[in-house]
JSON list of C-alpha atoms in Angstrom, two decimals:
[
{"chain": "F", "resi": 1, "resn": "PHE", "atom": "CA", "xyz": [327.68, -25.06, 189.88]},
{"chain": "F", "resi": 2, "resn": "THR", "atom": "CA", "xyz": [326.80, -28.13, 188.32]},
{"chain": "F", "resi": 3, "resn": "PRO", "atom": "CA", "xyz": [325.97, -28.63, 184.52]},
{"chain": "F", "resi": 4, "resn": "GLU", "atom": "CA", "xyz": [322.56, -28.66, 185.45]},
{"chain": "F", "resi": 5, "resn": "GLU", "atom": "CA", "xyz": [322.36, -25.62, 187.49]},
{"chain": "F", "resi": 6, "resn": "GLU", "atom": "CA", "xyz": [324.25, -23.71, 184.59]},
{"chain": "F", "resi": 7, "resn": "GLN", "atom": "CA", "xyz": [321.75, -25.05, 181.90]},
{"chain": "F", "resi": 8, "resn": "ALA", "atom": "CA", "xyz": [318.72, -24.27, 184.20]},
{"chain": "F", "resi": 9, "resn": "LEU", "atom": "CA", "xyz": [320.04, -20.60, 184.32]},
{"chain": "F", "resi": 10, "resn": "VAL", "atom": "CA", "xyz": [320.77, -20.22, 180.65]},
{"chain": "F", "resi": 11, "resn": "ASP", "atom": "CA", "xyz": [317.11, -21.63, 180.07]},
{"chain": "F", "resi": 12, "resn": "LYS", "atom": "CA", "xyz": [315.46, -19.25, 182.59]},
{"chain": "F", "resi": 13, "resn": "LEU", "atom": "CA", "xyz": [317.69, -16.33, 181.08]},
{"chain": "F", "resi": 14, "resn": "ASP", "atom": "CA", "xyz": [316.72, -17.08, 177.46]},
{"chain": "F", "resi": 15, "resn": "THR", "atom": "CA", "xyz": [312.76, -16.49, 178.46]},
{"chain": "F", "resi": 16, "resn": "LEU", "atom": "CA", "xyz": [313.33, -13.04, 180.37]},
{"chain": "F", "resi": 17, "resn": "SER", "atom": "CA", "xyz": [312.21, -10.07, 178.51]},
{"chain": "F", "resi": 18, "resn": "VAL", "atom": "CA", "xyz": [314.48, -7.01, 177.50]},
{"chain": "F", "resi": 19, "resn": "ALA", "atom": "CA", "xyz": [313.44, -5.12, 180.53]},
{"chain": "F", "resi": 20, "resn": "SER", "atom": "CA", "xyz": [314.05, -8.29, 182.87]},
{"chain": "F", "resi": 21, "resn": "LEU", "atom": "CA", "xyz": [317.40, -8.84, 181.21]},
{"chain": "F", "resi": 22, "resn": "GLN", "atom": "CA", "xyz": [318.52, -5.17, 181.88]},
{"chain": "F", "resi": 23, "resn": "ASN", "atom": "CA", "xyz": [317.51, -5.63, 185.61]},
{"chain": "F", "resi": 24, "resn": "TYR", "atom": "CA", "xyz": [319.40, -8.95, 186.06]},
{"chain": "F", "resi": 25, "resn": "ILE", "atom": "CA", "xyz": [322.62, -7.48, 184.49]},
{"chain": "F", "resi": 26, "resn": "ALA", "atom": "CA", "xyz": [322.31, -4.40, 186.75]},
{"chain": "F", "resi": 27, "resn": "SER", "atom": "CA", "xyz": [322.01, -6.67, 189.75]},
{"chain": "F", "resi": 28, "resn": "ALA", "atom": "CA", "xyz": [324.65, -8.76, 188.72]},
{"chain": "F", "resi": 29, "resn": "ARG", "atom": "CA", "xyz": [327.21, -5.78, 188.22]},
{"chain": "F", "resi": 30, "resn": "SER", "atom": "CA", "xyz": [325.97, -4.47, 191.55]},
{"chain": "F", "resi": 31, "resn": "ALA", "atom": "CA", "xyz": [326.65, -7.87, 193.17]},
{"chain": "F", "resi": 32, "resn": "LEU", "atom": "CA", "xyz": [330.10, -8.22, 191.53]},
{"chain": "F", "resi": 33, "resn": "GLY", "atom": "CA", "xyz": [331.00, -4.78, 192.80]},
{"chain": "F", "resi": 34, "resn": "SER", "atom": "CA", "xyz": [330.29, -5.65, 196.46]},
{"chain": "F", "resi": 35, "resn": "LYS", "atom": "CA", "xyz": [332.83, -6.65, 198.77]},
{"chain": "F", "resi": 36, "resn": "ALA", "atom": "CA", "xyz": [330.53, -8.84, 200.66]},
{"chain": "F", "resi": 37, "resn": "LEU", "atom": "CA", "xyz": [329.93, -11.17, 197.85]},
{"chain": "F", "resi": 38, "resn": "ALA", "atom": "CA", "xyz": [330.87, -14.56, 199.00]},
{"chain": "F", "resi": 39, "resn": "ALA", "atom": "CA", "xyz": [333.77, -15.87, 196.63]},
{"chain": "F", "resi": 40, "resn": "THR", "atom": "CA", "xyz": [331.88, -19.20, 195.71]},
{"chain": "F", "resi": 41, "resn": "TRP", "atom": "CA", "xyz": [328.97, -16.86, 194.21]},
{"chain": "F", "resi": 42, "resn": "ARG", "atom": "CA", "xyz": [331.41, -14.93, 191.97]},
{"chain": "F", "resi": 43, "resn": "PRO", "atom": "CA", "xyz": [331.71, -17.26, 189.28]},
{"chain": "F", "resi": 44, "resn": "ARG", "atom": "CA", "xyz": [327.93, -18.24, 188.97]},
{"chain": "F", "resi": 45, "resn": "ILE", "atom": "CA", "xyz": [327.01, -14.44, 188.77]},
{"chain": "F", "resi": 46, "resn": "GLU", "atom": "CA", "xyz": [329.93, -13.75, 186.43]},
{"chain": "F", "resi": 47, "resn": "PHE", "atom": "CA", "xyz": [328.51, -16.77, 184.23]},
{"chain": "F", "resi": 48, "resn": "GLY", "atom": "CA", "xyz": [324.75, -15.48, 184.41]},
{"chain": "F", "resi": 49, "resn": "ALA", "atom": "CA", "xyz": [325.55, -11.90, 183.74]},
{"chain": "F", "resi": 50, "resn": "GLY", "atom": "CA", "xyz": [327.57, -12.75, 180.47]},
{"chain": "F", "resi": 51, "resn": "HIS", "atom": "CA", "xyz": [324.84, -15.01, 179.27]},
{"chain": "F", "resi": 52, "resn": "ALA", "atom": "CA", "xyz": [322.38, -12.44, 180.24]},
{"chain": "F", "resi": 53, "resn": "GLU", "atom": "CA", "xyz": [324.20, -9.82, 177.94]},
{"chain": "F", "resi": 54, "resn": "GLN", "atom": "CA", "xyz": [324.38, -12.18, 175.22]},
{"chain": "F", "resi": 55, "resn": "ALA", "atom": "CA", "xyz": [320.62, -12.98, 175.97]},
{"chain": "F", "resi": 56, "resn": "LEU", "atom": "CA", "xyz": [319.97, -9.48, 175.89]},
{"chain": "F", "resi": 57, "resn": "VAL", "atom": "CA", "xyz": [321.63, -8.52, 172.58]},
{"chain": "F", "resi": 58, "resn": "LYS", "atom": "CA", "xyz": [319.22, -11.53, 170.93]},
{"chain": "F", "resi": 59, "resn": "ALA", "atom": "CA", "xyz": [315.92, -10.23, 172.54]},
{"chain": "F", "resi": 60, "resn": "GLN", "atom": "CA", "xyz": [316.76, -6.66, 171.42]},
{"chain": "F", "resi": 61, "resn": "ALA", "atom": "CA", "xyz": [317.71, -7.63, 167.88]},
{"chain": "F", "resi": 62, "resn": "ALA", "atom": "CA", "xyz": [314.31, -9.97, 167.63]},
{"chain": "F", "resi": 63, "resn": "THR", "atom": "CA", "xyz": [312.29, -6.60, 169.11]},
{"chain": "F", "resi": 64, "resn": "ALA", "atom": "CA", "xyz": [313.92, -4.80, 166.45]},
{"chain": "F", "resi": 65, "resn": "ARG", "atom": "CA", "xyz": [313.08, -7.43, 163.58]},
{"chain": "F", "resi": 66, "resn": "ASP", "atom": "CA", "xyz": [309.85, -7.76, 164.93]},
{"chain": "F", "resi": 67, "resn": "ALA", "atom": "CA", "xyz": [309.19, -3.96, 164.88]},
{"chain": "F", "resi": 68, "resn": "LEU", "atom": "CA", "xyz": [310.63, -3.71, 161.20]},
{"chain": "F", "resi": 69, "resn": "ALA", "atom": "CA", "xyz": [308.52, -6.62, 159.90]},
{"chain": "F", "resi": 70, "resn": "LEU", "atom": "CA", "xyz": [305.27, -5.00, 161.46]},
{"chain": "F", "resi": 71, "resn": "SER", "atom": "CA", "xyz": [306.13, -1.60, 159.93]},
{"chain": "F", "resi": 72, "resn": "LEU", "atom": "CA", "xyz": [306.58, -3.30, 156.58]},
{"chain": "F", "resi": 73, "resn": "ALA", "atom": "CA", "xyz": [303.50, -5.35, 156.75]},
{"chain": "F", "resi": 74, "resn": "ALA", "atom": "CA", "xyz": [301.50, -2.35, 157.55]},
{"chain": "F", "resi": 75, "resn": "PRO", "atom": "CA", "xyz": [299.06, -1.22, 154.83]},
{"chain": "F", "resi": 76, "resn": "VAL", "atom": "CA", "xyz": [300.00, 1.91, 152.98]},
{"chain": "F", "resi": 77, "resn": "ALA", "atom": "CA", "xyz": [297.31, 4.31, 152.37]},
{"chain": "F", "resi": 78, "resn": "ALA", "atom": "CA", "xyz": [296.48, 4.97, 148.95]},
{"chain": "F", "resi": 79, "resn": "PRO", "atom": "CA", "xyz": [296.03, 8.57, 147.91]},
{"chain": "F", "resi": 80, "resn": "LYS", "atom": "CA", "xyz": [292.39, 9.43, 147.66]},
{"chain": "F", "resi": 81, "resn": "SER", "atom": "CA", "xyz": [291.24, 10.59, 144.00]},
{"chain": "F", "resi": 82, "resn": "LYS", "atom": "CA", "xyz": [288.75, 13.06, 143.54]}
]
């Protein structure tokens, strides 16, 4: 697992959506639980899963921030006067 491969994986994970990150993490956990997983792949999958979890937290926070900003920017309906 070269530094270039590691960086490429980080770059890819950082661009994934929340749903894609959740799927990646689930797949990584499944692979790590498999006795058929080659020992040479374990460090790569562990690294990817760890970074994906961090990226997921950041993506969820950004989504929540964006939703809050939209709700605060939404115009408030003024009461109609008669």
